[in-house]
Short mmCIF file of C-alpha atoms and ligand atoms in Angstrom, two decimals:
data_model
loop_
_atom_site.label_atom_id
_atom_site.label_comp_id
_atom_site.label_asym_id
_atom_site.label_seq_id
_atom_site.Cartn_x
_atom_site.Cartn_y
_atom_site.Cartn_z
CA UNK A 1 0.00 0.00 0.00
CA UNK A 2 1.07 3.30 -1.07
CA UNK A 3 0.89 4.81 2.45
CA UNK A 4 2.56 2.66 4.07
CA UNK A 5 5.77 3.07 2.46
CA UNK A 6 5.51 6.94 2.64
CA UNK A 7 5.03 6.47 6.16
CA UNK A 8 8.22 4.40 6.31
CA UNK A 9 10.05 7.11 3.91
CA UNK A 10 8.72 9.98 5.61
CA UNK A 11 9.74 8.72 9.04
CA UNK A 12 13.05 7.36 8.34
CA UNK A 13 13.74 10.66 6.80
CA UNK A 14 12.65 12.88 9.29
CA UNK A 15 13.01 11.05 12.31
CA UNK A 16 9.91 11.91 13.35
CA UNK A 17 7.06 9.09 15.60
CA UNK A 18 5.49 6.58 13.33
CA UNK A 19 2.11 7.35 14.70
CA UNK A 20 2.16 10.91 14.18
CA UNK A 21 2.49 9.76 10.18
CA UNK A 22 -1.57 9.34 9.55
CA UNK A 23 -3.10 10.32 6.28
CA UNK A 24 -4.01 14.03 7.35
CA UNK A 25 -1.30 14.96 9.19
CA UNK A 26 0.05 18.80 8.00
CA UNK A 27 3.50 18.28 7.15
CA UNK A 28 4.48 21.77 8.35
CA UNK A 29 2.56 22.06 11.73
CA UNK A 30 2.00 18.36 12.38
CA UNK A 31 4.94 16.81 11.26
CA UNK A 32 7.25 20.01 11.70
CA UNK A 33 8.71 19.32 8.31
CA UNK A 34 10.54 22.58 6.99
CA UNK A 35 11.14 23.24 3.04
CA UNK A 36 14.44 21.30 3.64
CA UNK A 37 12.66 18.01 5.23
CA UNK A 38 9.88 18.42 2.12
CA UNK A 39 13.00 18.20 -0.30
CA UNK A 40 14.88 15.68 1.48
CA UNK A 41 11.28 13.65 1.97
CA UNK A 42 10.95 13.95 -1.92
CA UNK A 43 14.31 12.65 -2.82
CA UNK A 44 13.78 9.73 -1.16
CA UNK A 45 9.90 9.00 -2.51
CA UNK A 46 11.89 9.37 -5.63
CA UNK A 47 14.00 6.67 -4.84
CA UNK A 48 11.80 4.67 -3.42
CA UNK A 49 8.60 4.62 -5.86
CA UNK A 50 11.19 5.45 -8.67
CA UNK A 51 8.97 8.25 -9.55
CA UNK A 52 10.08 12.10 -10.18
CA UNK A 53 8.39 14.43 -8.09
CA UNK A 54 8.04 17.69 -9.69
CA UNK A 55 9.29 21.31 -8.03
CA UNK A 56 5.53 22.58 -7.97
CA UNK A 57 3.94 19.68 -7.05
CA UNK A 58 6.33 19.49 -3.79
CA UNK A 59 5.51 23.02 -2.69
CA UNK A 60 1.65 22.00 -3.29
CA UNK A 61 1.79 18.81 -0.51
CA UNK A 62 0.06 20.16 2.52
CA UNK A 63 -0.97 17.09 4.14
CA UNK A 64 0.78 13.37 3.46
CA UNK A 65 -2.70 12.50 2.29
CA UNK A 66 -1.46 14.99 -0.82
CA UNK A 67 1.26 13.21 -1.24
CA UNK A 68 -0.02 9.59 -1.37
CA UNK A 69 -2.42 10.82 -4.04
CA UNK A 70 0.48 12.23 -6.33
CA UNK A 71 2.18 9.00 -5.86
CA UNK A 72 -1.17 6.82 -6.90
CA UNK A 73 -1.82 9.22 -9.87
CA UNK A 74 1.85 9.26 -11.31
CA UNK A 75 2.93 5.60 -10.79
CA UNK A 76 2.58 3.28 -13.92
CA UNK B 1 52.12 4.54 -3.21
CA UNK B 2 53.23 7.61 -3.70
CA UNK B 3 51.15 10.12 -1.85
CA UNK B 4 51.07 14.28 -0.42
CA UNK B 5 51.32 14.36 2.95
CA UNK B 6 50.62 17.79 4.63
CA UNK B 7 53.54 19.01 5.97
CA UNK B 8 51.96 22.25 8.28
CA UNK B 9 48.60 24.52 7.42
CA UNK B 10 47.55 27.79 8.61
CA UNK B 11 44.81 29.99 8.41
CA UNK B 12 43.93 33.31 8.43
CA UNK B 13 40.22 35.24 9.11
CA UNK B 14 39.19 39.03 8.53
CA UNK B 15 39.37 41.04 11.86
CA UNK B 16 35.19 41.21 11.51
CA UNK B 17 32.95 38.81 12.96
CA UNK B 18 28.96 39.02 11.61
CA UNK B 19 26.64 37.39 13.59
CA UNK B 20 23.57 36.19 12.40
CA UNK B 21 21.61 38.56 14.18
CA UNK B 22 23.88 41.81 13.09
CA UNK B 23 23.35 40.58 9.55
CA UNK B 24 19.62 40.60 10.13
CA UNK B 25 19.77 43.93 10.87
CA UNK B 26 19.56 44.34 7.24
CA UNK B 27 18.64 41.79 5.76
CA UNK B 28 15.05 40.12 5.82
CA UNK B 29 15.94 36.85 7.73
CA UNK B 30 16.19 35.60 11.58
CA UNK B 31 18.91 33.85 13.57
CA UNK B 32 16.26 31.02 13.81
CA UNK B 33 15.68 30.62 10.09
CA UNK B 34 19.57 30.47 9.09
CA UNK B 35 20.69 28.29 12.40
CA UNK B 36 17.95 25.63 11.24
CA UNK B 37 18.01 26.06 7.47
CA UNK B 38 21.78 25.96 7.13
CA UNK B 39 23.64 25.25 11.32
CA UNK B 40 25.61 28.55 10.55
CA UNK B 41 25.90 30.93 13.70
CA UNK B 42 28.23 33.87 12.49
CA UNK B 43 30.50 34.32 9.30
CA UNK B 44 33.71 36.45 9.50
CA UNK B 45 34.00 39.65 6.65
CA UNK B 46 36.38 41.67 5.02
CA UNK B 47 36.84 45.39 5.60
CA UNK B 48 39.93 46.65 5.13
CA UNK B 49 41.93 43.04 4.52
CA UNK B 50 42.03 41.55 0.90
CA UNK B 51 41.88 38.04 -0.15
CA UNK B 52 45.38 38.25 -1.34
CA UNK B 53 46.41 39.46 2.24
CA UNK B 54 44.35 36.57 3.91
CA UNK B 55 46.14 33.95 1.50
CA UNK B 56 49.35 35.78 2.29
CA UNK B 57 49.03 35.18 5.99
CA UNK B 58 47.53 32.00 6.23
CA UNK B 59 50.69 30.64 4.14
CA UNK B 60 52.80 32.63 6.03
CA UNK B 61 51.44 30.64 9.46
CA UNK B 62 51.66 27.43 7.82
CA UNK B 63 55.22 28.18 6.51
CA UNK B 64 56.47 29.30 9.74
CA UNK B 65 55.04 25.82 11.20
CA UNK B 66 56.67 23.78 8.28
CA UNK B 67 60.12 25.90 8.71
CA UNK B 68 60.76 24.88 5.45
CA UNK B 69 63.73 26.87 3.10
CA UNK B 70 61.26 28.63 0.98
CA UNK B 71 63.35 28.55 -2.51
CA UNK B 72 62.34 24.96 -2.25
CA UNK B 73 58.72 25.79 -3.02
CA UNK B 74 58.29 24.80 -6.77
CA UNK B 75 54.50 24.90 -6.96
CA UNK B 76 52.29 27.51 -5.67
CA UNK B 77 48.32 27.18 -6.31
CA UNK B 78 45.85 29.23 -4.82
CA UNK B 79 42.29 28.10 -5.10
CA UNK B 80 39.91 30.72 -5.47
CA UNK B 81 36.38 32.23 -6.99
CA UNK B 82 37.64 35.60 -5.89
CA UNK B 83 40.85 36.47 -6.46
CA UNK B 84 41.99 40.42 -5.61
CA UNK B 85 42.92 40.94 -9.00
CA UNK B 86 42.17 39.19 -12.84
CA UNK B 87 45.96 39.49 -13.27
CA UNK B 88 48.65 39.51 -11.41
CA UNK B 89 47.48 35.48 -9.89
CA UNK B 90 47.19 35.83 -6.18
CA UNK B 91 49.82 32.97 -6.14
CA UNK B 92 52.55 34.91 -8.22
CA UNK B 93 51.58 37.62 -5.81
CA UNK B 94 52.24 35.13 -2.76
CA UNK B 95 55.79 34.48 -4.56
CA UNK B 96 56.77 37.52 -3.85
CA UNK B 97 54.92 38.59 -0.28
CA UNK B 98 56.19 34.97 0.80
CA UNK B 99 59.80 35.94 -0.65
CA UNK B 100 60.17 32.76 -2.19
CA UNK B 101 62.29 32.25 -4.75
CA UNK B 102 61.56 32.63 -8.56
CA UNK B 103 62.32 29.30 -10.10
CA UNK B 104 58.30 28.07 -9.70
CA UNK B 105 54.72 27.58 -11.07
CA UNK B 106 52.51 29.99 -9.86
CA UNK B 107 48.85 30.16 -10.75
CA UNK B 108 45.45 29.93 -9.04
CA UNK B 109 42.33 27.89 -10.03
CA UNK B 110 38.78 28.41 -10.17
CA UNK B 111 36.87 24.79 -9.00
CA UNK B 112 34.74 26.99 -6.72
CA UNK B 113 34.46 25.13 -3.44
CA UNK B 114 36.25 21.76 -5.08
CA UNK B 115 39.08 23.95 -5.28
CA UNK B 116 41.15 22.72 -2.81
CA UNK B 117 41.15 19.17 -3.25
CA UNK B 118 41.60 19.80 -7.09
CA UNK B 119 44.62 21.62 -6.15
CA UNK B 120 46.23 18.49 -4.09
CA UNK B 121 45.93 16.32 -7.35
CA UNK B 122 47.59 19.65 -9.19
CA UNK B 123 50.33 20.04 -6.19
CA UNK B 124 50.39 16.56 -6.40
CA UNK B 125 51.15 16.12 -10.02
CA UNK B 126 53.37 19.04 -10.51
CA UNK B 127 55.90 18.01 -7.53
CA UNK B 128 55.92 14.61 -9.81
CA UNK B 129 58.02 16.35 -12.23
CA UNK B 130 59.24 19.38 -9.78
CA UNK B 131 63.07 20.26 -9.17
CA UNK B 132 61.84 21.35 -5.55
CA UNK B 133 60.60 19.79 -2.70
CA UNK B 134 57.50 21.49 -1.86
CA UNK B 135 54.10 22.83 -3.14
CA UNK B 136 51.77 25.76 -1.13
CA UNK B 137 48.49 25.09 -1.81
CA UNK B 138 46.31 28.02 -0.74
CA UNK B 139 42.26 28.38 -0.81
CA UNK B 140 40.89 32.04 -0.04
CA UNK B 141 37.97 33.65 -0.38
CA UNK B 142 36.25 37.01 -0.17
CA UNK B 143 32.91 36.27 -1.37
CA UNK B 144 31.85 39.01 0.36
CA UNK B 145 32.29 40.92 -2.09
CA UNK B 146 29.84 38.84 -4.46
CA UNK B 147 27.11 38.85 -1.72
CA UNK B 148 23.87 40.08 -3.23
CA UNK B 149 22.41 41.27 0.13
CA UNK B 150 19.22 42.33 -1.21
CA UNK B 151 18.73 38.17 -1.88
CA UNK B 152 18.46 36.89 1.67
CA UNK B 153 18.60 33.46 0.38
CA UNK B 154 22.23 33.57 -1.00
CA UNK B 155 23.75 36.34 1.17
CA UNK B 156 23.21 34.48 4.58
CA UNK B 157 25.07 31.37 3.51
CA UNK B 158 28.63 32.53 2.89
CA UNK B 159 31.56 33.95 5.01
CA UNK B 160 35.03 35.16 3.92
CA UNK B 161 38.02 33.49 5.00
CA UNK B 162 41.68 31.14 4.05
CA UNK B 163 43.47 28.65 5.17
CA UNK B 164 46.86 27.28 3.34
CA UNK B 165 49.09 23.80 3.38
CA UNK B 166 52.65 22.88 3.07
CA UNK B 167 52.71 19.97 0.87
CA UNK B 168 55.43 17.30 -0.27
CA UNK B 169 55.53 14.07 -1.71
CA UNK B 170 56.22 10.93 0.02
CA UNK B 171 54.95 7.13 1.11
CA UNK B 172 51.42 6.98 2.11
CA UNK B 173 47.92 6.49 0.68
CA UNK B 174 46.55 9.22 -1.83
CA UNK B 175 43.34 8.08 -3.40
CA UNK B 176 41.29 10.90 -5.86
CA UNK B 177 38.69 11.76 -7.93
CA UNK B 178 37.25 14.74 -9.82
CA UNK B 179 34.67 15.61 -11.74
CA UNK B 180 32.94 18.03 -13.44
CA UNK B 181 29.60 18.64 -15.16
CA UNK B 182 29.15 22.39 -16.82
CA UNK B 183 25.95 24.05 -15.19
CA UNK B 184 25.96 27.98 -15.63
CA UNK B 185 22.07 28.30 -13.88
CA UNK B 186 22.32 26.55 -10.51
CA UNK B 187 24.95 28.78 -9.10
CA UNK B 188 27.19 31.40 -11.02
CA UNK B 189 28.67 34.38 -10.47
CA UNK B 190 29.62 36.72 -14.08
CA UNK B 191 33.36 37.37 -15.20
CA UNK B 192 35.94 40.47 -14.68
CA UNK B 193 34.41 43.50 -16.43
CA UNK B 194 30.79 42.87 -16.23
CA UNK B 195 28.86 45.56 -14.27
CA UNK B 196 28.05 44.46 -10.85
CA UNK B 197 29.10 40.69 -11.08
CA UNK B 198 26.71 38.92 -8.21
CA UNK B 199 26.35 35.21 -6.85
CA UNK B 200 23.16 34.11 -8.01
CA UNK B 201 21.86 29.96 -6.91
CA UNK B 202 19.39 28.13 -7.60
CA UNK B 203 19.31 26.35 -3.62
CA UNK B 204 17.16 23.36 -3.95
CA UNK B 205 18.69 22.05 -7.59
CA UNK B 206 22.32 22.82 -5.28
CA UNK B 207 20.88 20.83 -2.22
CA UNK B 208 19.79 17.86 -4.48
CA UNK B 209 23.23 18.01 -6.62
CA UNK B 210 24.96 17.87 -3.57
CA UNK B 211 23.56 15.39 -1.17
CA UNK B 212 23.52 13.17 -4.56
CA UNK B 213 27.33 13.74 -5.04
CA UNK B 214 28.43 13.82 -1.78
CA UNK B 215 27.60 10.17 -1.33
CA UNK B 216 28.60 9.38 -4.70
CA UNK B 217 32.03 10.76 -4.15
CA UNK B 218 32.62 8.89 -0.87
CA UNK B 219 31.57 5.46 -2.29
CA UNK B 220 34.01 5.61 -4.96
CA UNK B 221 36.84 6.65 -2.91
CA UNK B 222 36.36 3.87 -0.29
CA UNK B 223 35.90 1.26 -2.70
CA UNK B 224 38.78 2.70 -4.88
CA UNK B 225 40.94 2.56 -1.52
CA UNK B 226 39.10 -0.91 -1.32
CA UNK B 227 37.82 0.61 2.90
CA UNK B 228 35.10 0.66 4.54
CA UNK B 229 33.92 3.35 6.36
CA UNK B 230 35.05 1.79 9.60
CA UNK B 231 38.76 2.09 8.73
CA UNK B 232 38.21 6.26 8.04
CA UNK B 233 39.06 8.52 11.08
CA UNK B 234 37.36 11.66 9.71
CA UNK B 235 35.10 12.39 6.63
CA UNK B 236 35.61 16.66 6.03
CA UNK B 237 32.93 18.04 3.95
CA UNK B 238 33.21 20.85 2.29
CA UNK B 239 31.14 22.78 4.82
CA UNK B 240 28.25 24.42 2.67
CA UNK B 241 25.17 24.04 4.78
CA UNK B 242 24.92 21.57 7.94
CA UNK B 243 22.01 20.36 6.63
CA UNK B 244 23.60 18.79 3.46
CA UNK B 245 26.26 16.58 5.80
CA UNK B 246 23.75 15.61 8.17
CA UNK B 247 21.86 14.63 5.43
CA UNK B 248 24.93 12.18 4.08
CA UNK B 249 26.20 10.99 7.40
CA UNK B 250 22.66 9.43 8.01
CA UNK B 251 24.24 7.41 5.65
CA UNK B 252 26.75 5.78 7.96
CA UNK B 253 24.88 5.39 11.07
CA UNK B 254 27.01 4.81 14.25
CA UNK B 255 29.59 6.71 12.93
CA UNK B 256 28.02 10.08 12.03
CA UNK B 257 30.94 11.78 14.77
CA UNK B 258 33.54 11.19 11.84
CA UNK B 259 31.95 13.98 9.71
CA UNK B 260 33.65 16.95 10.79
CA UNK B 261 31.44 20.27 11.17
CA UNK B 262 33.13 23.90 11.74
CA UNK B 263 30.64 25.53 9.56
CA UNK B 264 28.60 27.54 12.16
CA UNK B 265 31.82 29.64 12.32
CA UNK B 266 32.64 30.32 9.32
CA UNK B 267 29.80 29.68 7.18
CA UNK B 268 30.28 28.64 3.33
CA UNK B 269 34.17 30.09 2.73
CA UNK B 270 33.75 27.75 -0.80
CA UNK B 271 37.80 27.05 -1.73
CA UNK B 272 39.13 27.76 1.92
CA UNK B 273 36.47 25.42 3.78
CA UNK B 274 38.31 22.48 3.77
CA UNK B 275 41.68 23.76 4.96
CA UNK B 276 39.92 25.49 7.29
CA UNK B 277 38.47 22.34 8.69
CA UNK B 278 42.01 20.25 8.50
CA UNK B 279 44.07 23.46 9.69
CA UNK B 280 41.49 23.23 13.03
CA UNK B 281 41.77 19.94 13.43
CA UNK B 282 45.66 19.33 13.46
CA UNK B 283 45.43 22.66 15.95
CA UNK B 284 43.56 20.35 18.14
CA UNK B 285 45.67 17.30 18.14
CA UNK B 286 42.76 15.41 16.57
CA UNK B 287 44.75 14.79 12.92
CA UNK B 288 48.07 12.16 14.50
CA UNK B 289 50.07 10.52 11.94
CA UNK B 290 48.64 7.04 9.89
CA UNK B 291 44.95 8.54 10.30
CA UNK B 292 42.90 8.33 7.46
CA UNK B 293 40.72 11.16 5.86
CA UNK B 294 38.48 11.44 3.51
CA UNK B 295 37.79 14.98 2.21
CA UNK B 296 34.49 15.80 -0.64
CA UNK B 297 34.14 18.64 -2.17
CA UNK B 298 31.68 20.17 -4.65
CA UNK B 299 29.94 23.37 -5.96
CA UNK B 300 30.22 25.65 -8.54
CA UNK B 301 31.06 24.04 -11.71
CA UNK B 302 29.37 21.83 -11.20
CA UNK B 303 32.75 19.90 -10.15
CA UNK B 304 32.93 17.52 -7.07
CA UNK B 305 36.11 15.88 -5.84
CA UNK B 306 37.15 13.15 -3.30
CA UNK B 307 40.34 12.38 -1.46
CA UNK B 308 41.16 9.57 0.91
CA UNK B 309 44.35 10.31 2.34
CA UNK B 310 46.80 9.41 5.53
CA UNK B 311 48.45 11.97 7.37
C1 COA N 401 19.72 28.00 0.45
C2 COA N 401 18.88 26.99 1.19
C3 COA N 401 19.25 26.98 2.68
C4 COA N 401 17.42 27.42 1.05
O1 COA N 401 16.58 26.48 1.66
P1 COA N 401 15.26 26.03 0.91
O2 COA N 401 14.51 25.20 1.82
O3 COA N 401 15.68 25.47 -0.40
O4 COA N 401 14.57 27.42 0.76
P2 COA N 401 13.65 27.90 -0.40
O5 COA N 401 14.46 28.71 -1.36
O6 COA N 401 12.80 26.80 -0.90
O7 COA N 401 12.78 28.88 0.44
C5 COA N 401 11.91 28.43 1.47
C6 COA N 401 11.33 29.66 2.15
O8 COA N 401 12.34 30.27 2.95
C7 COA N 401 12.46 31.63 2.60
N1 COA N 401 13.83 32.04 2.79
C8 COA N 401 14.87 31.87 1.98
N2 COA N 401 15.98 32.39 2.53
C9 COA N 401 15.63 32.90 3.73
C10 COA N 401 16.31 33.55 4.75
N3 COA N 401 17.63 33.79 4.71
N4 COA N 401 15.60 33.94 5.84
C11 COA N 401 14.29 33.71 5.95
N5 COA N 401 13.60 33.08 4.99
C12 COA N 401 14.25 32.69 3.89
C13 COA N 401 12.01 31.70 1.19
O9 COA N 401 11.60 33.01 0.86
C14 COA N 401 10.88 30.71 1.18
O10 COA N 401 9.74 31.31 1.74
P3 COA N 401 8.30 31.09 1.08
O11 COA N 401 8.06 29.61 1.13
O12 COA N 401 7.42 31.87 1.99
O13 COA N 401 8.43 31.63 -0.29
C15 COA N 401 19.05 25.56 0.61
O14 COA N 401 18.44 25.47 -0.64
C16 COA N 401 20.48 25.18 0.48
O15 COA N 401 21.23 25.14 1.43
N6 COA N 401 20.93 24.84 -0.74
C17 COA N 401 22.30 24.50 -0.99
C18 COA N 401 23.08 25.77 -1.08
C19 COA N 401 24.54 25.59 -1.01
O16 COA N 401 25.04 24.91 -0.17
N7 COA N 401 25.27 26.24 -1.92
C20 COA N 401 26.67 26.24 -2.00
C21 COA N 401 27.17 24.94 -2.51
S1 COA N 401 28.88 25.04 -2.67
#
């Protein structure tokens, strides 16, 4: 499932508690993520779903909900 | 093999200390955004000193540690994105402030914050084939003076700033690497004789490039060395934003303490950031002979460059 491993990304990137990583979490104020995390967060989706997040799209994610849908809609 | 060992460095830093919160005063930032965003506290800045006269006296300190008979310097390279002048090269200059003697090649290179380590495989090289015994390998910087302060997400980042090495050849391990991949939009700064020539970066395409290389870089050099991580006493970084080694050194859990961090000092002094780090570190005892090092650097270019090294 999709979520799952951007819960596992998102956490091993950031460090951050597994069970604060639930679908509408705000990556800014719940997650504390700064423009940084979001980048390095992205680079490793990227690596992981071997998918290429674009710049705009990144800025867009307000919630990981956001970014489980991008993932769904762009993978093959 | 035949490998550079580092005789004695030195370094040398502009009388002025900036603090985060005194450049804040006119720029639109915080202390809070630039500590998390990037780990650097303060950055020093020129006034009245040059970044000939910084290169001048961090050789001179690391000459006077070497004690070395300076006509036996047959290689001079300063590595620098802001020299004091086009022409005369700060390192013929440093011939003659030094009072070395005249029998040498002088020059200085432009590999941005790579500059250093490209210089040891130049130093390296040249003393190959040189009648003399020694090679002065400078980087300096005044970047300063290609701050746009009116961009508050460029002019935060970088500090002025040198530090210098004695170098000669002898038995050790010397592995390197260099590359380089032509880029003039993610970070570039315009020649001699343009108007108002200005640092301009793209930060997130830098970020990517260099948490990508970074790892790259120290990959190859292990397996090149044919070592693992666990036999390296210290991985030096150029230091260009905290957040890009604590990003690699995630990498290498349990030993994240070997990446070496002096950044919230100086800030991003591109060519001298390395010496910096190593000049620091033998100050402090911490570099004793048969350690091995592994130094990365990368930036403008792009180019990107890895050592592994014994001292
Ligand atoms: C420069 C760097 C710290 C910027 O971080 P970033 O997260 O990419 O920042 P962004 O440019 O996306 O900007 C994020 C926000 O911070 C703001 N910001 C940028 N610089 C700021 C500063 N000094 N103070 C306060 N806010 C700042 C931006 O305006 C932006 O705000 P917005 O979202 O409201 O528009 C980062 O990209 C970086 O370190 N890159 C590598 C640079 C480097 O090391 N170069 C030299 C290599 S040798």
């Amino acid at each position: 499932m999709t979520f799952d491993k951007v819960k596992d990304v998102i956490v091993e990137t950031i460090n951050c508690a597994e069970e604060d990583v639930v679908m509408d979490a705000d990556l800014k104020e719940g997650l504390h993520m700064d423009s940084l995390d979001a980048m390095e967060v992205s680079m490793a989706l990227e690596e992981a779903f071997n998918l290429t997040i674009d710049e705009e799209s990144l800025m867009e994610f307000k919630t990981v909900k956001d970014i489980v849908d991008y993932i769904d809609a762009h993978m093959a | 093999m035949e490998s550079i060992k580092i005789i004695a460095t030195g370094r040398a830093l502009p009388k002025k200390i900036v603090s985060n919160d005194a450049l804040c005063e006119t720029v639109d930032s915080s202390d809070e955004w630039i500590r998390t965003r990037t780990g650097i506290l303060q950055r020093y800045c020129c006034e009245s000193e040059t970044c000939l006269d910084l290169a001048e006296a961090a050789a001179q300190k690391a000459l006077e540690k070497a004690g070395i008979d300076r006509n036996q310097i047959g290689v001079i390279v300063v590595a620098t994105t802001t020299p004091t002048y086009a022409f005369p090269s700060m390192a013929c200059m440093l011939q003659q402030r030094l009072g070395a003697g005249e029998e040498m090649l002088a020059f200085d290179i432009n590999a941005a914050c790579s500059g250093f380590l490209y210089g040891l495989e130049i130093c390296k090289s040249l003393l190959h084939s040189s009648k003399k015994k020694y090679a002065l390998l400078v980087g300096s910087e005044e970047l300063s003076r290609i701050l746009d302060y009116e961009d508050r997400s460029t002019c935060v980042l970088f500090g002025d700033g040198a530090a210098a090495a004695v170098l000669t050849l002898s038995e050790g391990i010397f592995y390197h690497r260099a590359w380089a991949r032509g880029n003039d939009e993610a970070l570039v700064c315009e020649g001699v004789g343009y108007p108002n020539p200005k640092l301009k970066m793209q930060g997130n395409a830098v970020f990517r490039f260099a948490v990508t290389v970074i790892q790259q870089a120290v990959e190859q050099i292990l397996q090149d060395a044919n070592l693992q991580m666990d036999d390296v006493d210290y991985v030096i970084c150029h230091q260009a934003n905290s957040r890009i080694i604590e990003h690699v050194r995630k990498k290498y859990p349990g030993q994240e303490e070997k990446f070496v961090m002096n950044i919230d000092r100086y800030a991003n002094t591109s060519a001298a950031s390395i010496p910096l780090v190593l000049d620091e570190l033998f100050e402090n005892g911490m570099l004793k002979e048969g350690m091995k090092v592994i130094c990365v650097g990368f930036g403008a270019g792009f180019t990107w460059s890895s050592t592994l090294f014994s001292i």
